[in-house]
Amino acid sequence: MSHAAPIETARDRGLVACTRCTRVWPMGQERCSRCGSPLVSRRTRSLQRVWAWLFVGMICYVPANIYPMLRTRTLFMTDESTILGGAIEIAHHGSYGIAAIIIIASVVIPIGKFIAIGYLALSLRRQVRLSSHARHKLYEFVEFIGRWSMIDVFVVAILSSLVQLSSVASINPGPAAITFALSVIFTMMSALSFDPRMIWDFPEDTTA
Amino acid sequence: MTDTAQTPVAEPELIACPQCDALYSAVAPGPGERATCLRCGTVLIAPRRNAFLRVIALAITMMILMFGATFFPFLQVRVSGFRNSSSVFDAALAFVDGPMLPLSVAVAALIVLIPVARAGLVLYVLVPLAMDRAPLRGATIAFRWAERLKPWSMAEIFVIGVAVALVKISDLARVDYGPAFWMFAALVVVITLQDGYLCRWTIWKALDKEARK
Ligand SMILES: [Zn+2]
Ligand SMILES: [Zn+2]
């Protein structure tokens, strides 16, 4: 890769880059002639979409924690467990590792993601402590980790299809399964609507 | 590689980092090397030797494995004489009752349909290129969709879900692995390898109409 000493962006040169195939075109062109993707230099408008998806994602996360995720019925008892309740139950059985996976995937990651996306979106409008580099790392991490929250939904799907033993034992999904899945999907949409190029537009750190 | 530079003037193609908009003139590194963005570290070009053929082989393997993994028994559970076995297909249909139906569709899409669709799209794009033919109609749309669907292909997450599910019911029932379990585990390795070999820039360049006049 050849480049001039200070980083020059496509926009500085009056060009617009295709984020799908990396090719650049003259500013003003609307579609990439190579891959057909729409061309926008900075998706500033999509910031509204980021907030909207984030907001519905957060709303869905509330019932996901209140209502049961799983309904377990055995000969002797019926048990309804929420996300957190299920994790605590597993911890009581001594499987701390698995309990930690559930807590991380279903509580730490979603909440961390709400905060991180909100912070990144706000940071585009005002001066913040974190450098562009640090914020970009945060964005990459959020984008990478978000999908893993789906673990608990898949666990419910596996258990509900597997444990169907007439009267002896059965497991069925609770309403939280659907609201939790929606929350994960909406927050993923929010992260995907975010344009990371805007993080770099006013680089306050000239070093690095 | 199909890229036989017919354009007489070797004007370097300008590319920009999709993550930070830094501008570069594209210079393909040697096979196995990677060209990364100097500002944000995003991998821009990462060609591999025989990448097209390898990706094609992996995509075909993936489709076969997915077929087996979907319909063969995945896990089997036993509780005091009662037994039940479940396939990935059953797991996807776990929510089929009433209001949970959309969730069933979503789970089926995330763990089976989208991974298969991506493999199919990649084959459609790469098979002609690997044979040094012109790309098929709509190849650019196909590859754009293969790329767009990437975050929504969640087979690897499903495998971790299985591990968690097994621990969750270990004191309720005895669980045996079916053949599909191992197929699915192999599938995750294949998908990971396939994404590692796939250099987007190389494929887009090969699909470029201007470059292949
Ligand atoms: Zn493009
Ligand atoms: Zn970059």
Coordinates of C-alpha atoms and ligand atoms in Angstrom, one line a residue:
Chain A
M1 CA 0.0 0.0 0.0
S2 CA 1.4 3.3 -1.0
H3 CA 0.2 6.5 0.8
A4 CA 1.2 10.0 1.5
A5 CA 2.5 10.8 5.0
P6 CA -0.6 12.3 6.6
I7 CA -3.7 10.2 5.9
E8 CA -5.8 11.6 3.1
T9 CA -9.4 10.5 2.9
A10 CA -11.4 9.8 -0.2
R11 CA -13.6 12.8 0.8
D12 CA -10.6 15.1 1.0
R13 CA -9.9 14.3 -2.6
G14 CA -13.5 14.9 -3.6
L15 CA -14.2 11.2 -4.0
V16 CA -16.8 9.0 -2.6
A17 CA -15.9 5.4 -1.6
C18 CA -17.9 2.3 -1.9
T19 CA -17.9 0.6 1.5
R20 CA -18.9 -2.7 -0.1
C21 CA -16.0 -3.1 -2.6
T22 CA -13.7 -0.3 -1.6
R23 CA -13.5 1.3 -5.0
V24 CA -13.7 5.1 -5.2
W25 CA -15.8 7.3 -7.5
P26 CA -16.2 11.1 -8.2
M27 CA -18.3 12.8 -5.4
G28 CA -21.9 12.9 -6.4
Q29 CA -22.1 9.5 -8.2
E30 CA -25.0 7.7 -6.7
R31 CA -24.2 4.0 -7.3
C32 CA -21.0 2.1 -7.4
S33 CA -20.4 1.0 -11.1
R34 CA -18.5 -2.0 -9.9
C35 CA -20.8 -3.6 -7.3
G36 CA -24.0 -1.6 -7.5
S37 CA -24.1 -0.5 -3.9
P38 CA -25.5 3.0 -3.1
L39 CA -22.7 5.5 -2.6
V40 CA -22.7 8.0 0.3
S41 CA -19.6 9.8 1.6
R42 CA -20.9 9.8 5.2
R43 CA -24.1 8.2 6.2
T44 CA -25.0 11.1 8.5
R45 CA -28.8 10.5 8.0
S46 CA -28.4 7.0 9.2
L47 CA -27.6 8.2 12.7
Q48 CA -31.3 8.6 13.2
R49 CA -31.7 5.0 12.3
V50 CA -28.9 4.0 14.7
W51 CA -30.9 5.7 17.5
A52 CA -34.2 4.3 16.4
W53 CA -33.0 0.7 16.3
L54 CA -31.1 1.1 19.5
F55 CA -34.2 2.4 21.2
V56 CA -36.5 -0.5 20.2
G57 CA -33.7 -2.9 21.0
M58 CA -33.6 -1.5 24.6
I59 CA -37.4 -1.6 24.9
C60 CA -37.5 -5.3 23.9
Y61 CA -34.8 -6.1 26.4
V62 CA -37.0 -5.1 29.3
P63 CA -39.7 -7.8 28.9
A64 CA -37.0 -10.2 27.9
N65 CA -35.7 -10.0 31.5
I66 CA -39.1 -10.0 33.2
Y67 CA -40.9 -12.8 31.5
P68 CA -39.7 -16.5 31.6
M69 CA -37.4 -17.7 28.9
L70 CA -38.1 -21.4 29.6
R71 CA -40.9 -23.4 31.1
T72 CA -39.7 -26.7 32.5
R73 CA -42.3 -29.3 33.5
T74 CA -41.3 -32.6 35.2
L75 CA -43.5 -35.2 37.1
F76 CA -43.0 -33.3 40.3
M77 CA -42.8 -29.7 39.5
T78 CA -43.2 -26.9 37.0
D79 CA -40.5 -24.3 36.8
E80 CA -40.4 -21.0 34.9
S81 CA -37.0 -19.4 34.7
T82 CA -36.0 -16.0 33.5
I83 CA -32.6 -15.3 31.8
L84 CA -31.0 -14.3 35.1
G85 CA -32.8 -17.0 37.1
G86 CA -31.7 -19.7 34.7
A87 CA -28.1 -18.6 35.0
I88 CA -28.2 -18.5 38.8
E89 CA -29.7 -22.0 38.8
I90 CA -26.9 -23.3 36.7
A91 CA -24.4 -21.7 39.0
H92 CA -26.0 -23.5 42.0
H93 CA -25.4 -26.8 40.2
G94 CA -21.7 -25.9 40.1
S95 CA -21.3 -25.1 36.4
Y96 CA -19.8 -21.7 37.0
G97 CA -18.3 -21.6 33.5
I98 CA -21.6 -22.1 31.7
A99 CA -23.4 -19.7 34.1
A100 CA -20.7 -17.1 33.2
I101 CA -21.3 -17.7 29.5
I102 CA -25.0 -17.1 29.9
I103 CA -24.5 -14.0 32.0
I104 CA -22.0 -12.6 29.6
A105 CA -24.0 -13.4 26.5
S106 CA -27.4 -12.3 27.8
V107 CA -26.7 -9.5 30.2
V108 CA -23.2 -8.1 29.9
I109 CA -23.0 -8.0 26.1
P110 CA -26.5 -6.5 25.5
I111 CA -26.2 -3.9 28.1
G112 CA -22.6 -3.1 27.2
K113 CA -23.7 -2.8 23.6
F114 CA -26.5 -0.3 24.4
I115 CA -24.0 1.9 26.2
A116 CA -21.3 1.5 23.6
I117 CA -23.5 2.4 20.6
G118 CA -25.1 5.3 22.5
Y119 CA -21.7 6.6 23.4
L120 CA -20.3 6.2 19.9
A121 CA -23.3 8.0 18.4
L122 CA -23.0 10.9 20.9
S123 CA -19.3 11.1 20.4
L124 CA -19.8 12.2 16.8
R125 CA -21.3 15.5 18.0
R126 CA -19.2 16.5 20.9
Q127 CA -15.7 16.3 22.2
V128 CA -15.0 13.1 24.1
R129 CA -12.0 11.6 26.0
L130 CA -11.5 8.5 23.8
S131 CA -9.4 8.9 20.7
S132 CA -10.7 8.0 17.3
H133 CA -8.6 4.9 17.4
A134 CA -10.1 3.8 20.7
R135 CA -13.6 4.5 19.6
H136 CA -13.0 2.6 16.4
K137 CA -11.7 -0.4 18.4
L138 CA -14.9 -0.2 20.5
Y139 CA -17.0 -0.2 17.3
E140 CA -15.3 -3.2 15.9
F141 CA -15.7 -5.0 19.1
V142 CA -19.4 -4.2 19.4
E143 CA -20.0 -5.3 15.8
F144 CA -18.1 -8.6 16.4
I145 CA -19.6 -9.5 19.7
G146 CA -23.2 -8.6 19.2
R147 CA -24.3 -11.7 17.4
W148 CA -23.1 -13.9 20.3
S149 CA -26.0 -12.8 22.4
M150 CA -28.2 -15.1 20.4
I151 CA -26.7 -18.1 22.4
D152 CA -29.6 -18.1 24.9
V153 CA -32.3 -18.1 22.1
F154 CA -30.6 -21.1 20.5
V155 CA -30.4 -22.9 23.9
V156 CA -34.1 -22.4 24.3
A157 CA -34.7 -23.8 20.8
I158 CA -32.5 -26.8 21.4
L159 CA -34.0 -27.7 24.8
S160 CA -37.6 -27.1 23.6
S161 CA -37.2 -29.5 20.7
L162 CA -35.2 -32.1 22.6
V163 CA -36.9 -32.4 25.9
Q164 CA -40.4 -33.5 24.9
L165 CA -40.9 -36.7 26.8
S166 CA -44.7 -36.8 27.3
S167 CA -45.5 -36.7 31.0
V168 CA -42.0 -37.2 32.3
A169 CA -40.4 -34.0 31.3
S170 CA -41.0 -31.2 28.9
I171 CA -39.4 -27.9 28.2
N172 CA -41.2 -25.1 26.3
P173 CA -40.2 -21.6 25.3
G174 CA -41.5 -18.6 27.3
P175 CA -42.4 -15.2 25.9
A176 CA -39.0 -13.8 26.8
A177 CA -37.4 -15.9 24.0
I178 CA -39.0 -13.8 21.3
T179 CA -38.5 -10.4 22.9
F180 CA -34.8 -11.3 23.6
A181 CA -34.2 -12.4 20.0
L182 CA -35.8 -9.2 18.8
S183 CA -33.6 -7.1 21.1
V184 CA -30.5 -8.8 19.7
I185 CA -31.6 -8.4 16.1
F186 CA -32.6 -4.7 16.6
T187 CA -29.3 -3.8 18.3
M188 CA -27.4 -5.6 15.5
M189 CA -29.4 -3.4 13.0
S190 CA -28.4 -0.4 15.0
A191 CA -24.7 -1.2 14.9
L192 CA -24.9 -2.0 11.2
S193 CA -26.5 1.4 10.5
F194 CA -23.6 3.2 12.2
D195 CA -21.0 4.6 9.7
P196 CA -17.6 4.1 11.3
R197 CA -16.0 6.6 8.9
M198 CA -17.6 9.4 10.9
I199 CA -15.5 8.4 14.0
W200 CA -12.4 9.6 12.1
D201 CA -13.7 12.9 10.7
F202 CA -12.3 15.2 13.4
P203 CA -9.3 13.4 14.6
E204 CA -8.2 15.0 17.8
D205 CA -5.2 12.7 18.1
T206 CA -2.6 13.7 15.6
T207 CA -0.1 11.2 17.0
A208 CA -0.3 7.4 16.4
Chain B
M1 CA -6.0 -15.7 -11.1
T2 CA -8.3 -14.5 -13.8
D3 CA -7.0 -11.0 -13.7
T4 CA -5.0 -10.8 -16.9
A5 CA -4.4 -7.1 -17.0
Q6 CA -5.6 -6.2 -20.5
T7 CA -5.8 -2.5 -19.8
P8 CA -2.7 -1.1 -21.5
V9 CA -2.3 1.8 -19.1
A10 CA -1.4 0.4 -15.7
E11 CA -3.2 3.1 -13.8
P12 CA -3.4 2.1 -10.2
E13 CA -6.9 1.7 -8.9
L14 CA -7.8 3.9 -6.0
I15 CA -9.5 2.3 -3.0
A16 CA -10.6 3.7 0.3
C17 CA -10.8 1.9 3.6
P18 CA -14.5 1.1 4.3
Q19 CA -14.0 1.8 8.0
C20 CA -12.1 5.1 8.0
D21 CA -12.2 6.4 4.4
A22 CA -8.4 6.6 4.1
L23 CA -7.4 6.6 0.5
Y24 CA -4.8 4.2 -1.1
S25 CA -3.8 3.1 -4.5
A26 CA -4.4 -0.6 -4.5
V27 CA -1.3 -2.7 -4.8
A28 CA -2.0 -6.4 -4.5
P29 CA 0.4 -8.0 -1.9
G30 CA 1.9 -11.4 -2.5
P31 CA -0.2 -14.5 -1.9
G32 CA -0.6 -15.1 1.8
E33 CA 0.3 -11.5 2.7
R34 CA -2.2 -8.9 3.7
A35 CA -2.5 -5.2 3.0
T36 CA -4.1 -3.4 5.9
C37 CA -5.2 0.1 6.4
L38 CA -2.4 2.2 8.0
R39 CA -4.8 4.2 10.1
C40 CA -7.4 1.7 11.5
G41 CA -5.8 -1.7 10.7
T42 CA -8.7 -3.0 8.6
V43 CA -7.6 -5.7 6.2
L44 CA -8.1 -4.3 2.7
I45 CA -6.5 -7.0 0.5
A46 CA -5.5 -10.5 1.4
P47 CA -5.0 -12.7 -1.6
R48 CA -4.4 -16.5 -1.2
R49 CA -3.0 -18.9 -3.7
N50 CA -5.8 -20.9 -5.4
A51 CA -8.3 -19.1 -3.2
F52 CA -11.2 -19.4 -5.6
L53 CA -10.8 -23.2 -5.9
R54 CA -10.4 -23.6 -2.1
V55 CA -13.4 -21.5 -1.4
I56 CA -15.5 -23.4 -4.0
A57 CA -14.4 -26.8 -2.4
L58 CA -15.3 -25.5 1.1
A59 CA -18.7 -24.1 -0.1
I60 CA -19.6 -27.5 -1.6
T61 CA -18.4 -29.3 1.5
M62 CA -20.5 -27.0 3.6
M63 CA -23.7 -27.6 1.6
I64 CA -23.3 -31.4 1.9
L65 CA -22.6 -31.2 5.7
M66 CA -25.5 -28.8 6.2
F67 CA -27.9 -31.2 4.5
G68 CA -26.8 -34.0 6.8
A69 CA -26.5 -31.9 9.9
T70 CA -30.1 -30.6 9.4
F71 CA -32.0 -33.8 9.0
F72 CA -30.0 -36.5 10.9
P73 CA -30.6 -36.8 14.6
F74 CA -28.5 -34.2 16.4
L75 CA -28.9 -35.0 20.1
Q76 CA -30.8 -37.8 21.9
V77 CA -32.2 -37.5 25.3
R78 CA -33.2 -40.3 27.7
V79 CA -35.1 -40.0 31.0
S80 CA -36.3 -43.1 32.8
G81 CA -37.1 -45.2 29.8
F82 CA -38.5 -42.4 27.7
R83 CA -36.4 -41.1 24.8
N84 CA -36.5 -38.4 22.2
S85 CA -34.1 -37.4 19.5
S86 CA -34.0 -34.1 17.8
S87 CA -32.5 -32.8 14.6
V88 CA -31.4 -29.2 13.9
F89 CA -34.5 -29.0 11.8
D90 CA -36.6 -29.9 14.9
A91 CA -34.7 -27.2 16.9
A92 CA -35.6 -24.7 14.3
L93 CA -39.2 -25.7 14.5
A94 CA -39.3 -25.6 18.3
F95 CA -41.2 -22.3 18.3
V96 CA -43.7 -23.3 15.6
D97 CA -46.7 -23.1 18.0
G98 CA -48.8 -19.9 17.7
P99 CA -47.1 -16.6 18.5
M100 CA -43.6 -18.1 18.5
L101 CA -43.8 -18.9 14.8
P102 CA -41.7 -15.9 13.6
L103 CA -39.0 -17.0 16.0
S104 CA -38.9 -20.4 14.4
V105 CA -38.5 -18.8 11.0
A106 CA -35.7 -16.6 12.4
V107 CA -33.9 -19.5 14.0
A108 CA -34.1 -21.6 10.9
A109 CA -32.8 -18.7 8.8
L110 CA -29.9 -17.9 11.2
I111 CA -28.6 -21.4 11.6
V112 CA -29.4 -23.2 8.3
L113 CA -30.9 -21.0 5.5
I114 CA -28.5 -18.1 5.6
P115 CA -25.3 -20.1 5.8
V116 CA -26.6 -22.3 2.9
A117 CA -27.7 -19.3 0.9
R118 CA -24.2 -17.7 1.4
A119 CA -22.5 -20.8 0.2
G120 CA -24.8 -21.0 -2.8
L121 CA -24.2 -17.3 -3.8
V122 CA -20.4 -17.7 -3.4
L123 CA -20.5 -20.7 -5.7
Y124 CA -22.6 -18.9 -8.3
V125 CA -20.0 -16.1 -8.3
L126 CA -16.8 -18.0 -8.1
V127 CA -17.3 -21.1 -10.3
P128 CA -17.2 -19.2 -13.6
L129 CA -14.3 -17.1 -12.3
A130 CA -12.3 -20.1 -11.3
M131 CA -12.9 -21.6 -14.8
D132 CA -11.7 -18.3 -16.4
R133 CA -15.1 -17.6 -17.8
A134 CA -17.1 -14.4 -17.7
P135 CA -19.1 -14.0 -14.6
L136 CA -22.8 -15.2 -14.7
R137 CA -25.6 -12.7 -14.9
G138 CA -26.2 -11.0 -11.7
A139 CA -23.0 -12.1 -10.2
T140 CA -22.3 -8.7 -8.6
I141 CA -25.8 -8.7 -7.0
A142 CA -25.1 -12.3 -5.7
F143 CA -21.8 -11.4 -4.2
R144 CA -23.2 -8.2 -2.6
W145 CA -25.9 -10.3 -0.9
A146 CA -23.3 -12.9 0.2
E147 CA -21.5 -10.1 1.9
R148 CA -24.6 -8.5 3.4
L149 CA -25.8 -11.8 4.9
K150 CA -22.5 -12.4 6.6
P151 CA -23.4 -11.0 10.1
W152 CA -26.6 -13.0 10.1
S153 CA -25.0 -16.4 9.5
M154 CA -24.9 -17.8 13.1
A155 CA -24.0 -21.5 12.8
E156 CA -21.0 -21.1 15.1
I157 CA -23.1 -19.5 17.8
F158 CA -25.6 -22.4 17.6
V159 CA -22.8 -24.8 18.4
I160 CA -21.9 -22.9 21.7
G161 CA -25.7 -22.9 22.4
V162 CA -25.6 -26.7 22.2
A163 CA -22.8 -26.9 24.8
V164 CA -24.8 -24.7 27.2
A165 CA -28.0 -26.7 26.6
L166 CA -26.3 -29.9 27.4
V167 CA -25.1 -28.6 30.8
K168 CA -28.6 -27.2 31.5
I169 CA -30.3 -30.6 31.2
S170 CA -27.5 -32.8 32.5
D171 CA -29.3 -33.5 35.8
L172 CA -32.7 -33.9 34.2
A173 CA -31.7 -36.4 31.5
R174 CA -29.0 -38.4 29.8
V175 CA -27.9 -36.9 26.5
D176 CA -26.3 -38.7 23.6
Y177 CA -24.7 -37.1 20.5
G178 CA -26.1 -38.1 17.1
P179 CA -24.1 -38.1 13.9
A180 CA -25.4 -34.6 13.0
F181 CA -23.8 -33.1 16.0
W182 CA -20.3 -34.0 14.6
M183 CA -21.3 -32.8 11.1
F184 CA -22.4 -29.5 12.6
A185 CA -19.2 -29.1 14.5
A186 CA -17.2 -29.8 11.3
L187 CA -19.4 -27.3 9.5
V188 CA -18.3 -24.5 11.8
V189 CA -14.6 -25.2 11.0
V190 CA -15.5 -25.2 7.2
I191 CA -17.3 -21.9 7.5
T192 CA -14.4 -20.3 9.4
L193 CA -11.9 -21.5 6.8
Q194 CA -14.0 -20.3 3.9
D195 CA -14.2 -16.8 5.3
G196 CA -10.5 -16.8 5.9
Y197 CA -9.8 -17.6 2.2
L198 CA -12.2 -15.2 0.8
C199 CA -10.5 -11.9 -0.3
R200 CA -13.3 -9.5 -1.1
W201 CA -11.2 -7.1 -3.1
T202 CA -9.8 -9.9 -5.4
I203 CA -13.3 -11.1 -6.1
W204 CA -14.7 -7.6 -6.8
K205 CA -11.8 -6.9 -9.1
A206 CA -12.4 -10.1 -11.0
L207 CA -16.0 -9.2 -11.3
D208 CA -15.2 -5.7 -12.6
K209 CA -16.6 -5.2 -16.1
E210 CA -14.1 -2.5 -17.0
A211 CA -11.1 -4.6 -16.0
R212 CA -12.2 -7.6 -18.0
K213 CA -13.1 -6.0 -21.3
Ligands
ZN1 ZN -18.8 -1.0 -4.9
ZN2 ZN -9.0 2.4 7.7

